[in-house]
Structures are given as structure tokens and as C-alpha cells.
Coordinates of N, CA and C in Angstrom, one line a residue:
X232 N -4.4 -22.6 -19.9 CA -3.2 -22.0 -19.3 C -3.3 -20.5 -19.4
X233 N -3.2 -19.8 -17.9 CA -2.9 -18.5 -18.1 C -1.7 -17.9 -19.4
X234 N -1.5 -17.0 -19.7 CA -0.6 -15.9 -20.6 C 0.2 -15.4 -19.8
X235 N -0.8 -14.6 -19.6 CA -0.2 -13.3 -18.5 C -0.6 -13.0 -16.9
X236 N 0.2 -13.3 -16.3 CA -1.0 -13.4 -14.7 C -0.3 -12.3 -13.8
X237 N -0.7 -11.6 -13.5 CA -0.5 -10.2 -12.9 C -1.3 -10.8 -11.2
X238 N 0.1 -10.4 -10.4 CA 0.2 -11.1 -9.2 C 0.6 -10.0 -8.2
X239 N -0.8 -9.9 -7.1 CA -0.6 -8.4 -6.3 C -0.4 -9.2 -5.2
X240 N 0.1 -8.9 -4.2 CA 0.3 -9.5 -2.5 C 0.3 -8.0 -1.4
X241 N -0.8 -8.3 -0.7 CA -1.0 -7.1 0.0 C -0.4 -7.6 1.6
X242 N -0.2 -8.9 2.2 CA 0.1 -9.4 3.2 C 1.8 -8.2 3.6
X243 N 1.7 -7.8 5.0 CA 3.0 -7.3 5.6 C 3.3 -8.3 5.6
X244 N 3.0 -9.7 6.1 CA 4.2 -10.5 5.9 C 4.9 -11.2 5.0
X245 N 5.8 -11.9 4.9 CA 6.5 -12.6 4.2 C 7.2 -13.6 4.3
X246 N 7.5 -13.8 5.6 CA 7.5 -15.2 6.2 C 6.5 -15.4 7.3
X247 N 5.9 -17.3 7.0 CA 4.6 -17.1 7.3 C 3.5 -16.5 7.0
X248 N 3.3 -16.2 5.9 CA 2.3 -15.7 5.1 C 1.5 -16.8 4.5
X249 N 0.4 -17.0 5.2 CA -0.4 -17.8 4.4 C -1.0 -16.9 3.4
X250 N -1.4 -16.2 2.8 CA -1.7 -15.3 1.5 C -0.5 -16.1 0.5
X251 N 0.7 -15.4 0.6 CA 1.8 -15.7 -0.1 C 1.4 -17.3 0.0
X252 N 2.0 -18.2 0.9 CA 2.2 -19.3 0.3 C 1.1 -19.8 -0.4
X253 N -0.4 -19.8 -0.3 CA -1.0 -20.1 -1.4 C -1.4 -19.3 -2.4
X254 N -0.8 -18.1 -2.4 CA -0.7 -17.5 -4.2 C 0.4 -18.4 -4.7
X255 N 1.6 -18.7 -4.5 CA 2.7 -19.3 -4.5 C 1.6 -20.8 -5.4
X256 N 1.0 -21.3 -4.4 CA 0.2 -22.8 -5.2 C -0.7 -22.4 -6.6
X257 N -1.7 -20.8 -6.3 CA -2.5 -21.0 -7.6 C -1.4 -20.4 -8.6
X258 N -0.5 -20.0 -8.1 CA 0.5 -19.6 -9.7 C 0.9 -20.7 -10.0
X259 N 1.2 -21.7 -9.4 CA 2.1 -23.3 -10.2 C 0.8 -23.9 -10.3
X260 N -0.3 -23.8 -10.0 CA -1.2 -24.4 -10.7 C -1.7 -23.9 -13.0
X261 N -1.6 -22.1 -12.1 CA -2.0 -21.9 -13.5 C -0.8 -21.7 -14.5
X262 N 0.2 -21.7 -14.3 CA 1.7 -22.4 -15.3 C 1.7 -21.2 -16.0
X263 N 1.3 -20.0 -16.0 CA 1.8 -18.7 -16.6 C 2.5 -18.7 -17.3
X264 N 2.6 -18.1 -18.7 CA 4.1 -17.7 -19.8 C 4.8 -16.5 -19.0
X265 N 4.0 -15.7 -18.3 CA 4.3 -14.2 -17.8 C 3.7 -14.0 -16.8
X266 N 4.7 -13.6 -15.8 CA 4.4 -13.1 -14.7 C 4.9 -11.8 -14.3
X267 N 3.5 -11.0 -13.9 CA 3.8 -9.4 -13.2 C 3.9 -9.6 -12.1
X268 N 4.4 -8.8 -10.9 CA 4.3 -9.1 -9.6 C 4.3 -7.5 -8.8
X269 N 3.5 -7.4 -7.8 CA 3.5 -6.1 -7.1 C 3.5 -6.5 -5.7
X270 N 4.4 -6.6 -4.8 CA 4.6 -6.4 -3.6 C 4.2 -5.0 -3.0
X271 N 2.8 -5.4 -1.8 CA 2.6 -3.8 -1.8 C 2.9 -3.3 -0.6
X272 N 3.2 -4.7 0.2 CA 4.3 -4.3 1.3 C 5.9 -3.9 1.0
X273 N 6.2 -3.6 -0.3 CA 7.8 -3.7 -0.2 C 7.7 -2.4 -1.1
X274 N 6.8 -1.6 -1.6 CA 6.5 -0.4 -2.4 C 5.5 0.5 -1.9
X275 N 5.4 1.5 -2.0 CA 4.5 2.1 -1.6 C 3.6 3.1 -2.5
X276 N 2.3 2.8 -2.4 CA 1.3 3.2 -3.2 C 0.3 4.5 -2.6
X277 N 0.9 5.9 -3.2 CA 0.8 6.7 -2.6 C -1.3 6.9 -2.6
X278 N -1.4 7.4 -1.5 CA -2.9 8.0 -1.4 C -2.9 8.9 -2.1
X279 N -4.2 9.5 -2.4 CA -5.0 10.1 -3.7 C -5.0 11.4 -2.5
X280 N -4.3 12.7 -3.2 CA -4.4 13.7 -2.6 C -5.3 15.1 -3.6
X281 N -5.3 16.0 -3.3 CA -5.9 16.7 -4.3 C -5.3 16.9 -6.1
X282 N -3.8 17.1 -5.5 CA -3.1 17.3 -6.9 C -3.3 15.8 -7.8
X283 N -3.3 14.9 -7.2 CA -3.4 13.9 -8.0 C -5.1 13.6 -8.8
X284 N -5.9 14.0 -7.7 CA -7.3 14.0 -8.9 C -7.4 15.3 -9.3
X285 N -6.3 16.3 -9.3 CA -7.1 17.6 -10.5 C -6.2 16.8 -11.5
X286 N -5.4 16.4 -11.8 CA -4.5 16.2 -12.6 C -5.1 14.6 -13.5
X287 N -5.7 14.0 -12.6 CA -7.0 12.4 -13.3 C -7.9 13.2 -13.9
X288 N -8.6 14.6 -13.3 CA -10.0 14.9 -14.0 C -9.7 16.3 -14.9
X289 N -8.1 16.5 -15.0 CA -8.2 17.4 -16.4 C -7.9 16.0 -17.8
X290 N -8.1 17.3 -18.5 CA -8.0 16.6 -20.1 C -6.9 16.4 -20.2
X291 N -6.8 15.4 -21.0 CA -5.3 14.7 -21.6 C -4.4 15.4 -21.8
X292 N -5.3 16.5 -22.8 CA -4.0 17.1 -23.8 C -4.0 18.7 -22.8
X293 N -5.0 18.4 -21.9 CA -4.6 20.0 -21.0 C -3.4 19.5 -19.9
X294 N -2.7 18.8 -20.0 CA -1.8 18.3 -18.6 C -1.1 19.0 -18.5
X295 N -0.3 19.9 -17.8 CA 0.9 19.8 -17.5 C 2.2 18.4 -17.5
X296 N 3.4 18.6 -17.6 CA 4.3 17.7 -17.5 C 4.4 17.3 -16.0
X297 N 3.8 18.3 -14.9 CA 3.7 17.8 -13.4 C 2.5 16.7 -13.4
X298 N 1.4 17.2 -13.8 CA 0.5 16.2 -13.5 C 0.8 14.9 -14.5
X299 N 0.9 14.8 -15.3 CA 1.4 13.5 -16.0 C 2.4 13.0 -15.0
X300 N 3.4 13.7 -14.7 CA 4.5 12.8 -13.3 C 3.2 12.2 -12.6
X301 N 2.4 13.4 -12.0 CA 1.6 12.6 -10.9 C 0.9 11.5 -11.2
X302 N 1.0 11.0 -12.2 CA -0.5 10.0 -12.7 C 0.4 8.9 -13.7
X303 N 1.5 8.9 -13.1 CA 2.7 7.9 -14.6 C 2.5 6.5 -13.6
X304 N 2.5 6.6 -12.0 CA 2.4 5.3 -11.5 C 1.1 5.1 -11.8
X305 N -0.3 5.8 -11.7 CA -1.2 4.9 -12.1 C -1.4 4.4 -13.6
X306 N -0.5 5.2 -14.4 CA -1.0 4.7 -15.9 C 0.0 3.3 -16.3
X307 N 1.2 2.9 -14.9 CA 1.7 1.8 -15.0 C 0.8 0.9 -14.7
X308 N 0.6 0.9 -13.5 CA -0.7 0.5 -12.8 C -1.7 -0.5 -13.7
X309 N -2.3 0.5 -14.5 CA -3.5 -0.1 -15.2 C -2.8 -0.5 -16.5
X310 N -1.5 -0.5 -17.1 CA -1.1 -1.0 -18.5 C -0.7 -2.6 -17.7
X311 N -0.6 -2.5 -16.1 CA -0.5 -3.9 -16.1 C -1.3 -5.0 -16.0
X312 N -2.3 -4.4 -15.9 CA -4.1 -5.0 -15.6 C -4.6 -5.4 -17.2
X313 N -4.2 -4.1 -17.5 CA -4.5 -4.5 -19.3 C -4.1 -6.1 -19.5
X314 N -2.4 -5.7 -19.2 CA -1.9 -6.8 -20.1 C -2.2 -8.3 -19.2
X315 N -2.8 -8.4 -18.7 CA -2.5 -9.6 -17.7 C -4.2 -10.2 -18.0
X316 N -3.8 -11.5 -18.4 CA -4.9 -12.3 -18.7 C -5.6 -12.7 -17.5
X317 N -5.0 -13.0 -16.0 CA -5.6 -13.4 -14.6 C -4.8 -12.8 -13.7
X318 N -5.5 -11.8 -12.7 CA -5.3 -11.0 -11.9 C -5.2 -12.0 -11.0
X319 N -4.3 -12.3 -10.0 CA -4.1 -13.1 -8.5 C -3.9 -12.3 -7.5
X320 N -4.6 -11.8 -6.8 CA -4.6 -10.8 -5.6 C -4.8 -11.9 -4.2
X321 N -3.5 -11.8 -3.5 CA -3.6 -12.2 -2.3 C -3.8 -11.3 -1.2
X322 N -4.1 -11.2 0.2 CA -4.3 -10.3 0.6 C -5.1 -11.1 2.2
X323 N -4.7 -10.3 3.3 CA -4.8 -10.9 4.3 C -6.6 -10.1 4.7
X324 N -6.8 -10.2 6.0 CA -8.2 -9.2 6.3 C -7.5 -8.7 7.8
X325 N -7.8 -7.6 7.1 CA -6.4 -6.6 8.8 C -8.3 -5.7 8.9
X326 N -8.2 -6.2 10.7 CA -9.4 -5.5 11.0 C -10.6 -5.3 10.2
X327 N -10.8 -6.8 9.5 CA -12.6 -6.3 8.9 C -12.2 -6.0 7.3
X328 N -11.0 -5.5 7.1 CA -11.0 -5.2 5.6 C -9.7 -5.2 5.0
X329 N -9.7 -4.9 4.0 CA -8.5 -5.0 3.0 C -7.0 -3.9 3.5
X330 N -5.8 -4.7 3.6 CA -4.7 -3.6 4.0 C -5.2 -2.5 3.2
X331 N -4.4 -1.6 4.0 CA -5.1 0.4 2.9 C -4.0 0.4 2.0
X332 N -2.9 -0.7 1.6 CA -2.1 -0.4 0.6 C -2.6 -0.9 -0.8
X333 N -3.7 -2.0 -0.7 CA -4.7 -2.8 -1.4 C -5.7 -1.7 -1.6
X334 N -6.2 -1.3 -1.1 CA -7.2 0.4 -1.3 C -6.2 0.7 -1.6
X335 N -5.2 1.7 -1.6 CA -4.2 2.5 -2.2 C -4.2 2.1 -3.9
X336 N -3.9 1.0 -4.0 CA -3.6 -0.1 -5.4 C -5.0 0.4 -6.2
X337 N -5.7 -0.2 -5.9 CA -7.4 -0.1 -6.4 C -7.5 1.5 -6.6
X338 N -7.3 2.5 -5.9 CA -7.9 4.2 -6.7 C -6.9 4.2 -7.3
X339 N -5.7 3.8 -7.7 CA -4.8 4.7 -8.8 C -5.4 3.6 -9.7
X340 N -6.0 2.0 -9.9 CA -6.1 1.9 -10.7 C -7.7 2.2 -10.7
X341 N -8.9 2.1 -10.6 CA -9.9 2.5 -10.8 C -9.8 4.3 -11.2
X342 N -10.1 4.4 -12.6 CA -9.9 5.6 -13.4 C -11.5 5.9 -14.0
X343 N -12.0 6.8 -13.8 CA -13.4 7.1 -14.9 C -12.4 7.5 -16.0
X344 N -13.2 7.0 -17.3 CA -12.4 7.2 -18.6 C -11.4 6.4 -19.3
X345 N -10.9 5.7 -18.2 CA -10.3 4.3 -18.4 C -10.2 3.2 -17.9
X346 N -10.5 3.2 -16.9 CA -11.3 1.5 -16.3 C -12.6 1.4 -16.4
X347 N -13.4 2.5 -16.3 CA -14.8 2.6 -16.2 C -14.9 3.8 -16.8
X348 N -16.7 3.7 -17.3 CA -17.4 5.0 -17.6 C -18.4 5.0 -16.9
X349 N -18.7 6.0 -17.1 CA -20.6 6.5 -16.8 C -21.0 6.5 -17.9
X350 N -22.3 5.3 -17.7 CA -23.5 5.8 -18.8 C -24.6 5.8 -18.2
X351 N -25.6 6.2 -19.6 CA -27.0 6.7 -18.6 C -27.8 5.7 -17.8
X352 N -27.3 4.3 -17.8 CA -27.6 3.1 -17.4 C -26.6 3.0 -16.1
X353 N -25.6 3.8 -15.8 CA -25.1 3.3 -14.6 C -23.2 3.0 -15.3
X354 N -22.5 3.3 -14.5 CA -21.0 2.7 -14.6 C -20.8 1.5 -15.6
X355 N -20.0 1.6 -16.3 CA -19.4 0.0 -17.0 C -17.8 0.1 -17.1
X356 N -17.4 -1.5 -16.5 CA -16.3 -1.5 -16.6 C -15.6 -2.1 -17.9
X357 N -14.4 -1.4 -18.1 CA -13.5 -1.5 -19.3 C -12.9 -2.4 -19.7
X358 N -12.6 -3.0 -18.6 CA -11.2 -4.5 -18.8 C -12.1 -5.3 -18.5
X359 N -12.9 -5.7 -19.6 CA -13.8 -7.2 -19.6 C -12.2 -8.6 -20.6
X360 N -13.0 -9.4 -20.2 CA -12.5 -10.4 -20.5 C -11.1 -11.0 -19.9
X361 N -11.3 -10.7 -18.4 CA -9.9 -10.9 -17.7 C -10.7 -12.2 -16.8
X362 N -9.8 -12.6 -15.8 CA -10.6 -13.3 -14.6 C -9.8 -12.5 -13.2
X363 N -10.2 -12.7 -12.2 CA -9.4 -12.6 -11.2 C -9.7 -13.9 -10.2
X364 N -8.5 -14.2 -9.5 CA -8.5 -15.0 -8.3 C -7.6 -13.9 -6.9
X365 N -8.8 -14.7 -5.6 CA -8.6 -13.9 -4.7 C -8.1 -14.4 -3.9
X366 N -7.2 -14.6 -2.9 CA -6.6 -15.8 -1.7 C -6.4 -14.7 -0.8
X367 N -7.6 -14.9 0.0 CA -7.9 -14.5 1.7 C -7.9 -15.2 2.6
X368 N -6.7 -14.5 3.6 CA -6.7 -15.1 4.9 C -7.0 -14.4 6.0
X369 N -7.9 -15.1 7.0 CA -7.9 -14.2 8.7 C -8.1 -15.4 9.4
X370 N -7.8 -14.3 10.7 CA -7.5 -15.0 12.0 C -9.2 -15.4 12.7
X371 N -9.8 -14.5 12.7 CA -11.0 -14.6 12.9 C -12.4 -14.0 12.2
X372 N -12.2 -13.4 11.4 CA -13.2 -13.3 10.0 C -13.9 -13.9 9.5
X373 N -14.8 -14.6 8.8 CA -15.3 -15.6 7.9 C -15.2 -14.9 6.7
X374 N -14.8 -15.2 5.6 CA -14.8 -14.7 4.3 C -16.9 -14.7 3.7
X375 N -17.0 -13.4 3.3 CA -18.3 -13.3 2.7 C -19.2 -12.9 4.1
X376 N -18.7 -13.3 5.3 CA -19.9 -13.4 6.4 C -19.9 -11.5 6.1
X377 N -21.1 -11.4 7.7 CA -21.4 -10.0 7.7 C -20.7 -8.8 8.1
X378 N -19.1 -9.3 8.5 CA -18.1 -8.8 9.1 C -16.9 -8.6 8.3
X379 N -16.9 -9.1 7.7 CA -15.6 -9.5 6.2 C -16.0 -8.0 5.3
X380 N -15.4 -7.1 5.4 CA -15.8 -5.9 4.5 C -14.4 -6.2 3.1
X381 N -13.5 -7.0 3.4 CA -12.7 -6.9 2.3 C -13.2 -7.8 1.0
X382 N -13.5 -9.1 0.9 CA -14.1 -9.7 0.1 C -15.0 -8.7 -0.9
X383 N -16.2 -8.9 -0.1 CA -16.8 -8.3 -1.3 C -17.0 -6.9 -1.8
X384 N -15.8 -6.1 -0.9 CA -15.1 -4.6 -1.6 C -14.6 -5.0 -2.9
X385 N -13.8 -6.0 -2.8 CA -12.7 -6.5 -3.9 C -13.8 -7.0 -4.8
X386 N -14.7 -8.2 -5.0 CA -15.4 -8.2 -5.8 C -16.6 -7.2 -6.6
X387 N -16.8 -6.5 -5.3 CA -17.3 -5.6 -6.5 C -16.6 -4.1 -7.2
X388 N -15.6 -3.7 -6.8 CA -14.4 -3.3 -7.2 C -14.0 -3.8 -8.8
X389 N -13.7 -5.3 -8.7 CA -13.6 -5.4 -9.6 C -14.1 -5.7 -11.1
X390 N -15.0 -5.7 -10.5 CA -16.7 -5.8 -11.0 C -16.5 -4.8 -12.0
X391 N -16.6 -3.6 -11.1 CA -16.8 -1.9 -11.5 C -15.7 -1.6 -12.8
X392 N -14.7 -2.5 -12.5 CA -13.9 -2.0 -13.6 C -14.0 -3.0 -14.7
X393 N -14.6 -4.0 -14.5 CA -14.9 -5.1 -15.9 C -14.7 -6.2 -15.5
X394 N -13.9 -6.5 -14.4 CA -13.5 -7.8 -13.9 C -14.8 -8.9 -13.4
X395 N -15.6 -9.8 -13.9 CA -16.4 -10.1 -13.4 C -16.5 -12.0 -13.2
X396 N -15.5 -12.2 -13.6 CA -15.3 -14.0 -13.5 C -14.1 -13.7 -12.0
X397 N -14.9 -14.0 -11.0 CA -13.8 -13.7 -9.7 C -14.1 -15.3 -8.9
X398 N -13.3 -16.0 -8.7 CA -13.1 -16.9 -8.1 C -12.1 -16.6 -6.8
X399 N -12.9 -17.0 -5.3 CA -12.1 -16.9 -4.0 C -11.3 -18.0 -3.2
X400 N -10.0 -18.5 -2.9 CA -9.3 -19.0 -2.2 C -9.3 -18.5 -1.0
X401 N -9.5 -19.2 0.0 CA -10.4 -18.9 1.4 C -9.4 -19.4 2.2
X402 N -8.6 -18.9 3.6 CA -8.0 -20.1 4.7 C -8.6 -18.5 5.8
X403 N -9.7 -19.0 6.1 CA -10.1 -18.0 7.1 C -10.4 -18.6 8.6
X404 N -10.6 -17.9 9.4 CA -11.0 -18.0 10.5 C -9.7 -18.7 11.4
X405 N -8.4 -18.5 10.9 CA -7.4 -19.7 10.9 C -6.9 -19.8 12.7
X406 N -7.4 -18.3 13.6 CA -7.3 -18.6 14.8 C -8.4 -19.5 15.7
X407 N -9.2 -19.8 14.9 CA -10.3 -20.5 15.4 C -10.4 -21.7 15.0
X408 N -9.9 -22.1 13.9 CA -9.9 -23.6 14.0 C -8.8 -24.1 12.6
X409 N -7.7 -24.3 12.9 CA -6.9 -24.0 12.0 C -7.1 -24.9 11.0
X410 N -6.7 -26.5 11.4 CA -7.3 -27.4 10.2 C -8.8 -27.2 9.6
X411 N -9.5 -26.3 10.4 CA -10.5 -26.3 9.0 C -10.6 -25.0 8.4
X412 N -9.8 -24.5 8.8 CA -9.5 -22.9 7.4 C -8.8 -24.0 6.5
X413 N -7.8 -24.5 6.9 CA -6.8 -25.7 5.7 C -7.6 -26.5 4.8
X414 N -8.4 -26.9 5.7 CA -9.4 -28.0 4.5 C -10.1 -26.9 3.8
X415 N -10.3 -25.3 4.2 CA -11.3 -24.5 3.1 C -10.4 -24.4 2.2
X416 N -9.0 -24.0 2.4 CA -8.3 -23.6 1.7 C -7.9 -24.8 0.6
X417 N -7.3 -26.4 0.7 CA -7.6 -27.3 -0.1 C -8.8 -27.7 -0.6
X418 N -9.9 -27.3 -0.4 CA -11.2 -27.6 -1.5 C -11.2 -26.2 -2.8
X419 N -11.2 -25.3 -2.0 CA -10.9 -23.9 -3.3 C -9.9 -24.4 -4.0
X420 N -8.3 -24.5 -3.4 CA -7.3 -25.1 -4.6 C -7.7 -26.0 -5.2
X421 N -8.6 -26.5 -4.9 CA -8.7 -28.2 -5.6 C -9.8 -27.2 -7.1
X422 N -10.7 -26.2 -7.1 CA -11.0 -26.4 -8.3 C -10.8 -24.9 -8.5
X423 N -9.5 -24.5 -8.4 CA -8.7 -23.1 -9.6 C -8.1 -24.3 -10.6
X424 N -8.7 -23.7 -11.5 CA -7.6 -24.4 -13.1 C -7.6 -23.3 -13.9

């Protein structure tokens, strides 16, 4: 049984959302004590402008009280990633890739220094011992094929930051043959536990 399951939804929709309705299934499957939730169609997750990374790549204790404002939603951000035992990111494929409010989400949380480092071996990510599950939907995409740029951004994304047990809930290609995005979609539900 999940603990803590921190639950992102990047779909503009909300009725008729297949994203939503089956995050909606793997949450009552995994019976959570706690649930985070970020709607990132109903908030908005500002883009990374200059002030915001002088203010990520000065020192702690050199901040100003401006740049700490600027960097208070990502340090929410990543205290929720912390605390959350299974990351559920639903998320549609708009043109090939991930909504840019899902990118938006991802740089305030990917941090050098606190999601990841550099070592002389290459990047390591911080938040090991999490899982993520991912529930993608398109209209004409295949999830993983050679056209799908959001999948495996998100997998290795999450990767980068420590995330590395990622399990994918799939209803793709749903304008092209709808009962069999459905049956992809009921074999992946059938083995999230």
C-alpha cells in the first residue's frame, strides 16, 4: 500500500479526460493514506526566466529575500516529491510531447544540488527510493514508438532525479482504434499494485 502518493494531472481537460479518469483507477487501486494533488491545468507553473536561475545558482546563504520569493514555489514543489512515496503523473501527448505545463513542473523541480548532482561519473539523482506511475493518453501517438517524445522525456527525467522504478499506463492511439487503446489500457491496470 502506497503512504504518500503525490498526484500530478497535466490533461486541459477535465471532463472526458481519459488521463484523469484512469489516474482516478490507479489511485483506488493503490489505497493511499495521503494524497498530494497538483492540477496543472488549473495553476500555473511559471517558465524559468533569468531571475529565477540567478537566484537557483547563487548560494543559499547569499540570497536575497527576492530570490528566495522566486524559488519558494519550487522548494514546495520538490518538498512534495520528497514526501510522497508514488509519484502518479497523468498527462495527455499534445503534438508529440508532454503539455509545456508538465515541462514547466519538471524545471522548478529538477534542481542541481537538490534533485541531482554532478559527479565525476556523470549526474545522480537524489530522490531514490520513490516509484513513479505514468498514465498516457493520445489520439494518434503510440507510446514509446519513434514519435512519442513525451514518454521517454518523463522517464528519463525521472530517472535524472533518482526516480527509477517507472511503470507506464498506456490508452494511446485512441483515434485510431479506440477499443484497443482500452484493452492497452486494462492490461497495464491489471498489473499496477
Amino acid at each position: 500500500m502506497t503512504q504518500t502518493l503525490l498526484r500530478i494531472d497535466a490533461s486541459a481537460r477535465h471532463e472526458n479526460s481519459t488521463t484523469r479518469a484512469l489516474a482516478d483507477r490507479v489511485a483506488a487501486k493503490l489505497q493511499p493514506s495521503k494524497t498530494l494533488t497538483r492540477d496543472l491545468s488549473k495553476e500555473t507553473i511559471p517558465q524559468l526566466d533569468a531571475g529565477w536561475l540567478h537566484a537557483a545558482f547563487t548560494a543559499d546563504e547569499s540570497r536575497t529575500e527576492e530570490q528566495r520569493a522566486r524559488l519558494a514555489l519550487s522548494e514546495e514543489l520538490i518538498d512534495e516529491v520528497r514526501a510522497a512515496d508514488t509519484l502518479l503523473i497523468s498527462t495527455p501527448i499534445y503534438n508529440f510531447a508532454a503539455p509545456a505545463s508538465l515541462k514547466a513542473w519538471m524545471d522548478m523541480v529538477a534542481r542541481a544540488g537538490i534533485t541531482f548532482r554532478y559527479t565525476e561519473t556523470g549526474p545522480e539523482g537524489l530522490l531514490t527510493g520513490k516509484r513513479a506511475i505514468l498514465v498516457i493518453a493520445s489520439g494518434g501517438t503510440e507510446v514509446d514508438s519513434a514519435i512519442d517524445f513525451a514518454t521517454p522525456w518523463l522517464r528519463h527525467m525521472l530517472g535524472f532525479i533518482g526516480i527509477t522504478d517507472v511503470q507506464v499506463v498506456r490508452s494511446d492511439l485512441q483515434s485510431l482504434d479506440a477499443d484497443a487503446s482500452q484493452a492497452r489500457a486494462e492490461q497495464d491496470l491489471a498489473r499496477v499494485a
